[in-house]
Amino acid sequence: MNKQLFFLRMLLSSLLRRRSRLLVALLAVGLGATLLSGLVTLYKDVPRQLGREFRSYGANLVITSDSTHPLTVALAEQAAALVPQDKLIGHSSCRYENIRINELPFMASGCELEQLRKTAPYWQVDGQWPQAGEVLLGQQVAASLGAFAGDVLELALTARGAQEPRTFKVAGLLKTGSAEEKFVYLPLSELLSLTSDERVDITEFSIQAGEQELGTLAQTMRESTGQHVRLVRRVTHSEVTVLSKLKALVYIVTVVVLVLTMVCVATTMVAVVAERRREIGLRKALGASDRGIFAEFMGESVLLGLGGGVLGAVLGYLFADAVSEQVFGRPVQVNVWLSLVTVLLSIVVTALSCVVPVKSASRVDPAQVLRGE
Amino acid sequence: MAVVLKLEHISKIYGDLKALDDINLEVQEGEWLSIMGPSGSGKSTMMNIIGCMDTPSMGKVLLEGQDLSALTGAELTSIRRDKIGLIFQQFHLVNYLTALENVMLAQYYHSLPDEQEALEALKQVGLEKRASHLPSQLSGGEQQRVCIARALINYPRVILADEPTGNLDENNEKLVIELFKRMHEEGRTVIVVTHDPEVAEHSQRTVIIDHGRLSKTVHNT
Ligand SMILES: Nc1ncnc2c1ncn2[C@@H]1O[C@H](COP(=O)(O)OP(=O)(O)O)[C@@H](O)[C@H]1O
Ligand SMILES: [Mg+2]
């Protein structure tokens, strides 16, 4: 049998026949590797996921109307056709009008409600979203009217004092905790039938694209429709801030986990070495050199790092996937490179944290530990 | 007959304590020597120095004419590996290696592991059926026999045994004495530290050590 083979047989025997020890050390390494690979997976995946969430949380491009550039439904559709289909999460046109309900003045918003629902998932509706002949009342409106879902209201445009009021049924009440609660919502087509024209005040687009791409799109829309097209920078900007803060957080946690893992592995190794002083002494008595002892223990730590790394790569993926499913409702993508890096890093970290305890192990004096009492 | 080992004015001093005090001793090739003496008299200290695990404070150790006191730690390690076979009171096996692997361990550090030869060595001590057992699955006597097989495997010039029967019952002690007899008959040089007069009386010569000094030499017939 050659020397390398026996070396390997020794290492494997040591790891497999001292299973409880192995388990503790493996757990230390594996846990660190799990946290690391899990965090990094999330770190890489979260911006992608969050980007989608942010985009679906509101408009990032708007077309507004004024007296010299009146916006119509047709123009809004023309603009929407300029956005690549796979990037357009939704768009919604709105028309605002002063109205009276039961002789009290309110502001009505006629919107494409189906689209609005997509771009405003945080709206809470008590009851139903309105269909034809129905309205959605902001919480504050409902309070001042004393109205509930299911009630029937008389609604007329303020601008046309003479117009005969029409009856609408209250489909539901809207809670957002902000200004939206002061509005009365009804389908755009209903409001336009009251005003008898095709004008809208604003069209909001929710588009999945970077700032630069959005700018180009806005320019194209401007040229094609002759309208005022703006980017809503506030959203894009805060998105970047949140993401960079998140990244910084993951960095810090990663470093902390790395340090903790090294401390954990090093202490485990110190304990392992202390426990095996006699064995080390015996090996030296049998003729092992300091270098040989060092190689044997480092060999064990490399195997340990390999095992812990593989364990960590698998568990880390499962961990990240579970978190992603919980938070975003989507699985993460498997990253082969990351798995490889996890295993390699785990080997390096384990080996590094073993250097000091193993160095001291190789200095054990055989005469001292083998002394017969 | 050639002198294998020679101690010249060996002293070992720990602080105020002279563990060994001006020891002079010659051991012939093929000789079976016993060292006896009360606890704490310096027997193990002397064995460690002969076994290249320790160095004397003063004096010279000559192993096959080579002066050990001039050597570095690494050089002592290589002499120990090549020329010395060690047997301890507390068996000292690697607990996660089988009997066979423990014997092969000595081959591994010496030259090349050879499973067949290691198995043969276990057979010599009557343990060929126990080759794949872990130390925890062996009795004390069996463990000590594995240690003996391991000490013999590389054909060392000198076999050192520090109270090899100290932890054994009478039956196992007899087995071990038999093995020592056989080593001696095969012409090996054997130095045994023992408390047990029965072990000592099988040897050719017994030296008595007291407070670090050789006090008496007995030649057995
Ligand atoms: N490393 C050491 N440091 C200090 N004193 C020691 C050391 N090793 C041995 N001694 C002392 O040297 C004396 C001889 O010890 P030892 O050789 O083990 O005796 P024996 O083996 O004959 O029982 C004892 O008094 C012991 O306490
Ligand atoms: Mg002793």
Coordinates of C-alpha atoms and ligand atoms in Angstrom, one line a residue:
Chain A
M1 CA 0.0 0.0 0.0
N2 CA 1.4 3.4 -0.8
K3 CA 1.7 6.2 1.7
Q4 CA -0.9 8.6 0.3
L5 CA -3.5 5.8 0.4
F6 CA -2.8 5.0 4.0
F7 CA -2.8 8.8 4.8
L8 CA -6.3 9.0 3.3
R9 CA -7.4 5.9 5.1
M10 CA -6.2 7.4 8.4
L11 CA -8.0 10.7 7.8
L12 CA -11.3 9.0 6.8
S13 CA -11.0 6.6 9.8
S14 CA -10.5 9.6 12.1
L15 CA -13.5 11.4 10.7
L16 CA -15.8 8.4 10.4
R17 CA -14.9 6.6 13.6
R18 CA -15.0 9.7 15.8
R19 CA -18.5 10.6 14.5
S20 CA -19.7 12.7 17.4
R21 CA -16.7 14.9 17.2
L22 CA -17.0 15.1 13.5
L23 CA -20.7 16.1 13.9
V24 CA -19.9 19.0 16.1
A25 CA -17.2 20.3 13.8
L26 CA -19.2 19.6 10.7
L27 CA -22.1 21.5 12.2
A28 CA -19.9 24.5 12.9
V29 CA -18.6 24.6 9.4
G30 CA -21.9 23.6 7.8
L31 CA -23.9 26.2 9.7
G32 CA -21.5 29.0 8.7
A33 CA -21.5 27.8 5.1
T34 CA -25.3 27.6 5.1
L35 CA -25.7 31.1 6.4
L36 CA -23.1 32.4 4.0
S37 CA -24.4 30.8 0.8
G38 CA -28.0 31.5 1.8
L39 CA -27.3 35.1 2.4
V40 CA -25.3 35.5 -0.8
T41 CA -28.0 33.8 -2.8
L42 CA -30.6 36.2 -1.4
Y43 CA -28.1 39.1 -1.8
K44 CA -27.9 38.2 -5.5
D45 CA -31.5 37.4 -5.9
V46 CA -33.2 40.1 -3.8
P47 CA -32.5 43.1 -6.1
R48 CA -34.1 41.1 -9.0
Q49 CA -37.1 40.2 -6.8
L50 CA -37.4 43.6 -5.2
G51 CA -37.1 45.4 -8.6
R52 CA -40.2 43.6 -9.7
E53 CA -42.0 44.4 -6.4
F54 CA -41.1 48.0 -6.6
R55 CA -42.1 48.3 -10.2
S56 CA -45.4 46.7 -9.5
Y57 CA -45.9 49.1 -6.5
G58 CA -46.4 52.2 -8.6
A59 CA -45.9 54.2 -11.6
N60 CA -42.4 55.2 -12.8
L61 CA -43.5 57.1 -15.9
V62 CA -46.5 59.5 -16.3
I63 CA -48.1 61.4 -19.1
T64 CA -50.0 64.5 -17.9
S65 CA -52.5 66.7 -19.7
D66 CA -52.8 70.5 -19.9
S67 CA -54.9 72.9 -21.8
T68 CA -52.5 73.1 -24.7
H69 CA -51.8 69.4 -24.8
P70 CA -55.0 67.7 -23.9
L71 CA -54.6 63.9 -23.3
T72 CA -57.1 61.4 -24.6
V73 CA -57.7 57.7 -24.1
A74 CA -56.5 57.1 -27.7
L75 CA -53.2 59.0 -27.1
A76 CA -52.6 57.1 -24.0
E77 CA -53.0 53.8 -25.9
Q78 CA -50.7 55.0 -28.6
A79 CA -48.0 55.7 -25.9
A80 CA -48.6 52.3 -24.3
A81 CA -48.0 50.6 -27.7
L82 CA -44.5 52.1 -27.7
V83 CA -43.5 50.1 -24.6
P84 CA -42.2 46.5 -25.2
Q85 CA -44.9 44.2 -24.0
D86 CA -42.7 42.1 -21.6
K87 CA -41.6 45.3 -19.8
L88 CA -45.0 46.9 -19.4
I89 CA -46.4 45.8 -16.0
G90 CA -49.4 48.0 -16.4
H91 CA -50.8 51.4 -17.3
S92 CA -53.8 53.3 -16.1
S93 CA -55.5 56.5 -17.2
C94 CA -57.4 58.7 -14.8
R95 CA -59.8 61.6 -15.1
Y96 CA -60.6 63.9 -12.2
E97 CA -63.8 65.8 -11.9
N98 CA -65.6 67.7 -9.1
I99 CA -68.9 66.0 -8.3
R100 CA -71.7 66.2 -5.9
I101 CA -73.2 63.3 -4.0
N102 CA -76.4 64.0 -2.2
E103 CA -75.6 67.7 -2.7
L104 CA -72.1 67.4 -1.0
P105 CA -69.0 68.2 -3.1
F106 CA -66.3 65.6 -3.7
M107 CA -63.5 64.8 -6.1
A108 CA -64.2 61.9 -8.4
S109 CA -61.5 59.8 -10.1
G110 CA -62.4 57.9 -13.1
C111 CA -59.8 55.2 -13.5
E112 CA -59.1 52.1 -15.4
L113 CA -59.6 50.1 -12.3
E114 CA -58.4 46.7 -13.6
Q115 CA -55.0 48.4 -14.3
L116 CA -55.0 50.3 -11.1
R117 CA -55.4 47.1 -9.1
K118 CA -52.2 45.9 -10.7
T119 CA -50.2 49.0 -9.9
A120 CA -51.6 49.6 -6.5
P121 CA -51.5 46.2 -4.7
Y122 CA -51.4 47.9 -1.3
W123 CA -54.9 49.3 -1.7
Q124 CA -57.3 47.7 0.8
V125 CA -60.8 47.4 -0.4
D126 CA -63.6 46.6 2.0
G127 CA -66.1 45.0 -0.3
Q128 CA -65.7 44.8 -4.1
W129 CA -63.9 46.7 -6.7
P130 CA -66.6 48.7 -8.7
Q131 CA -68.1 47.4 -11.9
A132 CA -70.2 49.4 -14.3
G133 CA -72.8 51.4 -12.4
E134 CA -70.8 51.2 -9.2
V135 CA -68.4 53.3 -7.2
L136 CA -65.6 52.8 -4.7
L137 CA -65.7 55.3 -1.8
G138 CA -62.5 56.5 -0.1
Q139 CA -62.8 55.9 3.7
Q140 CA -63.1 59.6 4.4
V141 CA -65.8 60.2 1.8
A142 CA -67.8 57.3 3.2
A143 CA -67.5 58.7 6.7
S144 CA -68.8 62.1 5.7
L145 CA -71.6 60.5 3.8
G146 CA -72.3 57.9 6.4
A147 CA -72.3 55.4 3.5
F148 CA -71.6 51.7 3.5
A149 CA -71.0 49.1 0.9
G150 CA -74.3 48.3 -0.8
D151 CA -75.8 51.7 -0.4
V152 CA -77.1 53.6 -3.4
L153 CA -76.0 57.2 -4.1
E154 CA -77.0 60.1 -6.4
L155 CA -74.0 61.4 -8.3
A156 CA -73.8 64.5 -10.6
L157 CA -71.0 66.6 -12.1
T158 CA -70.5 70.0 -10.4
A159 CA -69.6 71.6 -13.7
R160 CA -73.0 70.9 -15.2
G161 CA -75.4 72.1 -12.6
A162 CA -78.4 71.2 -14.7
Q163 CA -77.4 67.6 -15.3
E164 CA -79.8 65.0 -13.9
P165 CA -78.0 63.0 -11.1
R166 CA -77.4 59.3 -11.8
T167 CA -77.6 56.6 -9.2
F168 CA -74.6 54.4 -8.4
K169 CA -74.2 51.5 -6.0
V170 CA -71.4 51.6 -3.5
A171 CA -69.3 48.5 -4.3
G172 CA -66.7 48.9 -1.5
L173 CA -64.7 51.3 0.7
L174 CA -61.1 52.1 0.2
K175 CA -58.4 52.2 2.9
T176 CA -54.9 53.4 2.1
G177 CA -54.1 55.6 5.1
S178 CA -53.4 58.6 2.9
A179 CA -54.9 61.1 0.4
E180 CA -56.6 58.4 -1.7
E181 CA -59.3 58.1 0.9
K182 CA -60.6 61.5 0.0
F183 CA -61.7 60.4 -3.5
V184 CA -64.6 58.7 -5.1
Y185 CA -63.5 56.1 -7.6
L186 CA -65.5 54.9 -10.5
P187 CA -64.7 53.2 -13.8
L188 CA -63.2 55.6 -16.3
S189 CA -65.8 54.7 -18.9
E190 CA -68.5 55.7 -16.4
L191 CA -67.0 59.1 -15.7
L192 CA -66.4 59.7 -19.4
S193 CA -70.0 58.9 -20.1
L194 CA -70.9 61.6 -17.6
T195 CA -68.6 64.2 -19.2
S196 CA -69.4 63.0 -22.7
D197 CA -65.8 63.4 -23.9
E198 CA -62.6 61.3 -24.3
R199 CA -60.2 63.4 -22.2
V200 CA -58.1 62.1 -19.4
D201 CA -55.9 64.0 -17.0
I202 CA -53.1 61.6 -16.4
T203 CA -51.8 58.2 -17.6
E204 CA -49.5 56.3 -15.3
F205 CA -47.2 53.6 -16.6
S206 CA -45.5 50.9 -14.6
I207 CA -42.5 49.7 -16.6
Q208 CA -39.8 47.2 -15.7
A209 CA -36.7 49.0 -17.0
G210 CA -33.6 50.8 -15.7
E211 CA -33.5 54.6 -15.4
Q212 CA -31.7 55.0 -18.7
E213 CA -34.1 52.8 -20.7
L214 CA -37.0 54.7 -19.1
G215 CA -35.5 58.0 -20.2
T216 CA -35.2 56.8 -23.8
L217 CA -38.8 55.5 -23.7
A218 CA -40.1 58.8 -22.3
Q219 CA -38.3 60.6 -25.2
T220 CA -39.9 58.3 -27.8
M221 CA -43.3 58.9 -26.3
R222 CA -42.8 62.7 -26.2
E223 CA -41.9 62.7 -29.9
S224 CA -44.7 60.3 -30.9
T225 CA -47.6 61.8 -29.0
G226 CA -46.5 65.4 -28.3
Q227 CA -47.5 65.0 -24.7
H228 CA -45.8 65.9 -21.4
V229 CA -44.0 62.7 -20.4
R230 CA -42.2 62.6 -17.0
L231 CA -40.3 60.0 -15.1
V232 CA -41.3 59.6 -11.5
R233 CA -37.8 59.7 -10.1
R234 CA -38.8 59.5 -6.5
V235 CA -39.7 55.8 -6.8
T236 CA -36.6 54.8 -8.8
H237 CA -34.4 56.8 -6.4
S238 CA -35.7 55.3 -3.2
E239 CA -35.5 51.9 -4.8
V240 CA -31.8 52.4 -5.3
T241 CA -31.4 53.6 -1.7
V242 CA -33.2 50.7 -0.2
L243 CA -31.2 48.2 -2.3
S244 CA -27.9 49.7 -1.4
K245 CA -28.8 49.7 2.3
L246 CA -29.9 46.1 1.9
K247 CA -26.6 45.2 0.2
A248 CA -24.6 46.9 3.0
L249 CA -26.6 44.9 5.6
V250 CA -25.9 41.6 3.8
Y251 CA -22.2 42.5 3.6
I252 CA -22.0 43.2 7.3
V253 CA -23.9 40.1 8.2
T254 CA -21.7 38.0 5.9
V255 CA -18.5 39.3 7.5
V256 CA -19.9 38.7 11.0
V257 CA -20.9 35.1 10.0
L258 CA -17.5 34.5 8.5
V259 CA -15.8 35.6 11.7
L260 CA -18.2 33.6 13.9
T261 CA -17.6 30.5 11.8
M262 CA -13.9 30.9 12.1
V263 CA -14.1 31.4 15.8
C264 CA -16.4 28.4 16.1
V265 CA -14.2 26.1 14.0
A266 CA -11.1 27.3 15.7
T267 CA -12.5 26.6 19.2
T268 CA -13.8 23.2 18.1
M269 CA -10.3 22.4 16.7
V270 CA -8.6 23.6 19.9
A271 CA -10.9 21.2 21.8
V272 CA -10.2 18.4 19.3
V273 CA -6.4 19.0 19.5
A274 CA -6.5 19.1 23.3
E275 CA -8.4 15.8 23.4
R276 CA -5.9 14.2 21.0
R277 CA -2.7 15.3 22.6
R278 CA -1.9 11.8 23.6
E279 CA -2.5 10.5 20.1
I280 CA -0.3 13.3 18.8
G281 CA 2.4 12.3 21.3
L282 CA 2.1 8.7 20.3
R283 CA 2.4 9.5 16.6
K284 CA 5.5 11.5 17.3
A285 CA 6.9 8.7 19.4
L286 CA 6.4 6.5 16.4
G287 CA 8.4 8.8 14.3
A288 CA 6.0 11.4 12.9
S289 CA 7.7 14.7 12.2
D290 CA 6.1 18.0 13.2
R291 CA 5.4 18.6 9.6
G292 CA 3.7 15.2 9.3
I293 CA 1.4 15.9 12.2
F294 CA 0.6 19.3 10.7
A295 CA -0.2 17.7 7.4
E296 CA -2.5 15.1 9.0
F297 CA -4.5 17.6 11.0
M298 CA -4.7 20.0 8.1
G299 CA -5.8 17.1 5.9
E300 CA -8.6 16.4 8.3
S301 CA -9.6 20.1 8.4
V302 CA -9.7 20.2 4.6
L303 CA -12.0 17.2 4.5
L304 CA -14.1 18.8 7.2
G305 CA -14.3 22.0 5.2
L306 CA -15.3 20.0 2.1
G307 CA -18.0 18.2 4.0
G308 CA -19.3 21.3 5.7
G309 CA -19.1 23.3 2.5
V310 CA -21.2 20.8 0.5
L311 CA -23.7 20.6 3.4
G312 CA -23.8 24.4 3.5
A313 CA -24.2 24.9 -0.2
V314 CA -27.2 22.5 -0.2
L315 CA -28.8 23.9 3.0
G316 CA -28.0 27.5 2.0
Y317 CA -29.9 27.1 -1.2
L318 CA -32.8 25.5 0.6
F319 CA -32.7 28.3 3.2
A320 CA -32.6 31.1 0.5
D321 CA -35.3 29.4 -1.4
A322 CA -37.6 29.1 1.6
V323 CA -37.0 32.8 2.5
S324 CA -37.7 33.8 -1.1
E325 CA -40.8 31.8 -1.3
Q326 CA -42.1 33.2 2.0
V327 CA -41.3 36.8 1.2
F328 CA -41.6 37.1 -2.6
G329 CA -43.6 34.0 -3.5
R330 CA -40.9 33.1 -6.0
P331 CA -38.1 30.5 -6.0
V332 CA -34.5 31.5 -6.2
Q333 CA -32.3 30.4 -9.1
V334 CA -29.7 27.7 -8.5
N335 CA -26.3 29.3 -8.8
V336 CA -23.6 26.7 -9.6
W337 CA -20.7 29.2 -9.2
L338 CA -21.9 30.2 -5.8
S339 CA -22.1 26.6 -4.7
L340 CA -18.5 26.0 -5.8
V341 CA -17.4 29.2 -4.1
T342 CA -19.2 28.2 -0.9
V343 CA -17.4 24.8 -0.9
L344 CA -14.0 26.4 -1.6
L345 CA -14.4 29.2 0.8
S346 CA -15.5 26.7 3.5
I347 CA -12.4 24.7 2.9
V348 CA -10.2 27.8 3.1
V349 CA -11.9 29.2 6.2
T350 CA -11.7 25.8 8.0
A351 CA -8.1 25.3 7.1
L352 CA -7.2 28.9 8.2
S353 CA -9.0 28.6 11.5
C354 CA -7.2 25.3 12.1
V355 CA -3.7 26.6 11.5
V356 CA -3.0 28.0 15.0
P357 CA -4.4 25.0 17.0
V358 CA -2.8 22.5 14.7
K359 CA 0.6 24.3 14.8
S360 CA 0.4 24.0 18.6
A361 CA -0.6 20.4 18.2
S362 CA 2.6 19.6 16.2
R363 CA 4.6 21.0 19.1
V364 CA 3.3 18.4 21.6
D365 CA 6.2 16.8 23.6
P366 CA 5.7 13.0 23.3
A367 CA 7.7 12.4 26.5
Q368 CA 5.3 14.5 28.5
V369 CA 2.0 13.1 27.2
L370 CA 3.1 9.4 27.2
R371 CA 4.7 9.5 30.6
G372 CA 3.5 6.5 32.5
E373 CA 2.0 7.3 35.9
Chain B
M1 CA 29.8 -8.7 21.4
A2 CA 29.2 -5.1 20.3
V3 CA 28.0 -2.4 22.6
V4 CA 24.7 -1.1 21.2
L5 CA 24.1 1.6 23.8
K6 CA 26.3 3.5 26.1
L7 CA 25.4 6.1 28.7
E8 CA 28.3 8.2 29.9
H9 CA 27.8 10.4 33.0
I10 CA 24.2 11.1 32.2
S11 CA 22.3 13.6 34.5
K12 CA 18.9 15.0 34.1
I13 CA 18.1 18.0 36.2
Y14 CA 14.6 19.5 36.8
G15 CA 15.1 22.7 38.8
D16 CA 16.5 21.5 42.1
L17 CA 15.8 17.9 41.4
K18 CA 18.4 15.5 40.0
A19 CA 16.1 13.0 38.3
L20 CA 19.2 11.2 37.0
D21 CA 22.5 11.6 38.6
D22 CA 25.7 10.6 36.8
I23 CA 24.5 7.4 35.2
N24 CA 26.9 5.1 33.4
L25 CA 25.6 2.1 31.6
E26 CA 26.6 -0.2 28.7
V27 CA 24.1 -2.5 26.9
Q28 CA 25.4 -5.3 24.6
E29 CA 23.8 -6.2 21.4
G30 CA 21.2 -8.9 22.0
E31 CA 21.1 -8.3 25.7
W32 CA 18.0 -8.4 27.8
L33 CA 18.3 -5.8 30.5
S34 CA 15.8 -5.0 33.3
I35 CA 15.7 -1.7 35.2
M36 CA 14.0 -1.7 38.6
G37 CA 13.6 0.8 41.2
P38 CA 11.0 2.6 43.4
S39 CA 8.5 5.0 41.9
G40 CA 10.0 8.4 41.1
S41 CA 13.6 7.1 41.0
G42 CA 14.2 8.2 37.4
K43 CA 13.4 5.0 35.4
S44 CA 11.1 6.7 32.9
T45 CA 13.4 9.7 32.6
M46 CA 16.2 7.3 31.6
M47 CA 14.0 5.5 29.1
N48 CA 12.9 8.7 27.5
I49 CA 16.5 9.8 27.0
I50 CA 17.5 6.4 25.5
G51 CA 14.4 6.5 23.4
C52 CA 15.3 9.9 21.9
M53 CA 12.2 11.6 23.4
D54 CA 14.2 13.6 25.8
T55 CA 17.8 14.9 26.1
P56 CA 20.1 14.7 29.1
S57 CA 21.2 17.8 31.0
M58 CA 24.7 16.5 31.1
G59 CA 26.6 13.5 29.7
K60 CA 26.6 11.5 26.5
V61 CA 24.3 8.9 25.0
L62 CA 25.9 6.7 22.3
L63 CA 23.6 4.6 20.2
E64 CA 25.6 2.3 17.9
G65 CA 28.4 4.7 18.5
Q66 CA 26.5 7.8 17.4
D67 CA 26.4 10.6 20.0
L68 CA 22.7 11.6 20.5
S69 CA 23.3 14.6 22.6
A70 CA 24.5 16.6 19.6
L71 CA 21.4 16.0 17.5
T72 CA 18.5 18.3 16.8
G73 CA 14.8 17.4 17.5
A74 CA 14.2 16.4 13.9
E75 CA 17.3 14.2 13.9
L76 CA 16.3 12.5 17.1
T77 CA 12.8 11.9 15.6
S78 CA 14.4 10.1 12.7
I79 CA 16.6 8.0 15.0
R80 CA 13.6 7.0 17.1
R81 CA 11.7 6.1 14.0
D82 CA 14.5 4.0 12.6
K83 CA 16.2 2.4 15.6
I84 CA 13.8 2.3 18.5
G85 CA 10.7 0.2 19.3
L86 CA 8.6 1.6 22.2
I87 CA 6.2 -0.2 24.5
F88 CA 4.4 1.7 27.2
Q89 CA 2.5 0.8 30.4
Q90 CA -0.7 2.3 29.1
F91 CA -0.8 0.5 25.7
H92 CA -1.2 3.8 23.8
L93 CA -3.0 2.9 20.6
V94 CA -4.7 5.3 18.3
N95 CA -8.3 4.7 19.3
Y96 CA -10.0 5.2 15.9
L97 CA -7.6 2.9 14.1
T98 CA -8.0 -0.9 14.0
A99 CA -5.3 -3.2 15.5
L100 CA -4.0 -3.8 12.0
E101 CA -4.0 0.0 11.1
N102 CA -2.2 0.7 14.4
V103 CA 0.6 -1.6 13.4
M104 CA 0.7 -0.2 9.9
L105 CA 1.0 3.3 11.4
A106 CA 4.5 2.5 12.5
Q107 CA 5.3 1.2 9.0
Y108 CA 3.8 4.4 7.6
Y109 CA 6.1 6.7 9.6
H110 CA 9.1 4.4 9.0
S111 CA 8.8 3.6 5.4
L112 CA 5.8 2.0 3.6
P113 CA 2.7 0.5 5.0
D114 CA 2.5 -3.2 4.2
E115 CA -0.7 -4.8 5.2
Q116 CA 0.6 -8.4 4.7
E117 CA 3.6 -7.8 6.9
A118 CA 1.5 -6.1 9.6
L119 CA -0.9 -9.0 9.6
E120 CA 2.0 -11.4 10.0
A121 CA 3.2 -9.3 13.0
L122 CA -0.2 -9.6 14.6
K123 CA -0.1 -13.3 14.0
Q124 CA 3.2 -13.5 15.9
V125 CA 1.4 -12.1 18.9
G126 CA -1.6 -14.3 18.4
L127 CA -4.0 -11.6 17.3
E128 CA -4.5 -12.3 13.6
K129 CA -8.2 -12.8 14.2
R130 CA -8.5 -9.5 16.0
A131 CA -6.9 -7.5 13.2
S132 CA -9.9 -5.4 12.3
H133 CA -11.0 -4.7 15.9
L134 CA -10.7 -1.2 17.4
P135 CA -8.7 -0.8 20.6
S136 CA -12.0 -0.4 22.5
Q137 CA -13.0 -3.9 21.4
L138 CA -9.8 -5.4 22.7
S139 CA -8.9 -6.4 26.3
G140 CA -5.9 -4.8 28.0
G141 CA -3.7 -7.8 27.3
E142 CA -4.6 -7.8 23.6
Q143 CA -4.0 -4.1 23.3
Q144 CA -0.5 -4.5 24.8
R145 CA 0.2 -7.3 22.3
V146 CA -0.8 -5.0 19.5
C147 CA 1.7 -2.5 20.9
I148 CA 4.4 -5.2 20.9
A149 CA 3.6 -6.1 17.3
R150 CA 3.8 -2.4 16.4
A151 CA 7.1 -2.0 18.3
L152 CA 8.7 -4.9 16.4
I153 CA 7.4 -4.2 13.0
N154 CA 10.3 -2.1 11.8
Y155 CA 13.0 -4.4 13.2
P156 CA 14.4 -1.7 15.6
R157 CA 17.9 -2.0 17.0
V158 CA 16.6 -1.5 20.6
I159 CA 13.3 -2.3 22.1
L160 CA 12.3 -0.1 25.1
A161 CA 9.5 -1.2 27.4
D162 CA 8.4 1.0 30.3
E163 CA 6.5 -1.2 32.8
P164 CA 4.8 -3.2 30.0
T165 CA 3.0 -5.5 32.4
G166 CA 2.1 -2.8 35.0
N167 CA -1.5 -2.8 33.9
L168 CA -2.0 -6.5 33.1
D169 CA -3.4 -9.4 35.0
E170 CA -1.3 -12.5 35.6
N171 CA -2.3 -14.4 32.5
N172 CA -1.6 -11.6 30.2
E173 CA 1.6 -10.9 32.0
K174 CA 2.7 -14.4 31.2
L175 CA 1.8 -14.0 27.5
V176 CA 3.8 -10.8 27.4
I177 CA 6.8 -12.3 29.1
E178 CA 6.7 -15.1 26.5
L179 CA 6.8 -12.5 23.8
F180 CA 9.8 -10.9 25.4
K181 CA 11.5 -14.2 25.6
R182 CA 11.0 -14.8 21.9
M183 CA 12.3 -11.3 21.0
H184 CA 15.4 -12.1 23.1
E185 CA 15.8 -15.5 21.4
E186 CA 15.6 -13.8 18.0
G187 CA 18.6 -11.8 19.1
R188 CA 17.0 -8.4 19.7
T189 CA 18.2 -5.9 22.3
V190 CA 15.6 -5.4 25.0
I191 CA 15.5 -3.0 27.8
V192 CA 12.5 -3.3 30.2
V193 CA 11.6 -1.2 33.1
T194 CA 9.6 -3.2 35.6
H195 CA 8.4 -3.4 39.2
D196 CA 7.8 -7.0 38.9
P197 CA 10.7 -9.3 40.0
E198 CA 9.1 -12.1 38.0
V199 CA 9.6 -10.1 34.8
A200 CA 13.1 -9.2 35.8
E201 CA 14.3 -12.7 36.6
H202 CA 13.8 -13.7 32.9
S203 CA 16.3 -11.0 31.8
Q204 CA 20.0 -11.5 31.8
R205 CA 20.9 -8.5 33.9
T206 CA 19.0 -6.2 36.3
V207 CA 20.1 -2.8 37.3
I208 CA 18.5 -1.1 40.3
I209 CA 18.1 2.7 40.2
D210 CA 17.5 4.8 43.3
H211 CA 17.2 8.6 43.5
G212 CA 18.6 8.9 40.0
R213 CA 21.7 6.8 40.7
L214 CA 22.5 3.2 39.7
S215 CA 22.7 1.5 43.0
K216 CA 23.2 -2.2 42.1
T217 CA 23.6 -4.6 39.3
V218 CA 22.3 -8.2 39.4
H219 CA 23.4 -10.8 36.8
N220 CA 20.7 -13.5 36.5
T221 CA 21.8 -17.0 35.5
Ligands
LIG1 N1 9.1 17.2 33.2 C1 9.4 17.1 34.5 N2 9.5 18.2 35.2 C2 9.8 18.1 36.5 N3 10.1 17.0 37.2 C3 10.0 15.8 36.5 C4 9.6 15.8 35.1 N4 9.6 14.5 34.7 C5 9.9 13.8 35.8 N5 10.1 14.5 36.8 C6 10.6 14.1 38.2 O1 11.7 13.3 38.0 C7 11.6 12.2 38.9 C8 11.8 10.9 38.1 O2 10.6 10.6 37.4 P1 10.4 9.3 36.6 O3 11.6 9.2 35.7 O4 9.1 9.4 35.9 O5 10.4 8.2 37.7 P2 9.9 6.7 37.6 O6 9.6 6.4 36.1 O7 11.1 5.9 38.1 O8 8.8 6.5 38.4 C9 10.3 12.3 39.7 O9 10.6 12.9 40.9 C10 9.5 13.2 38.8 O10 8.6 13.9 39.6
MG2 MG 7.8 5.6 35.2

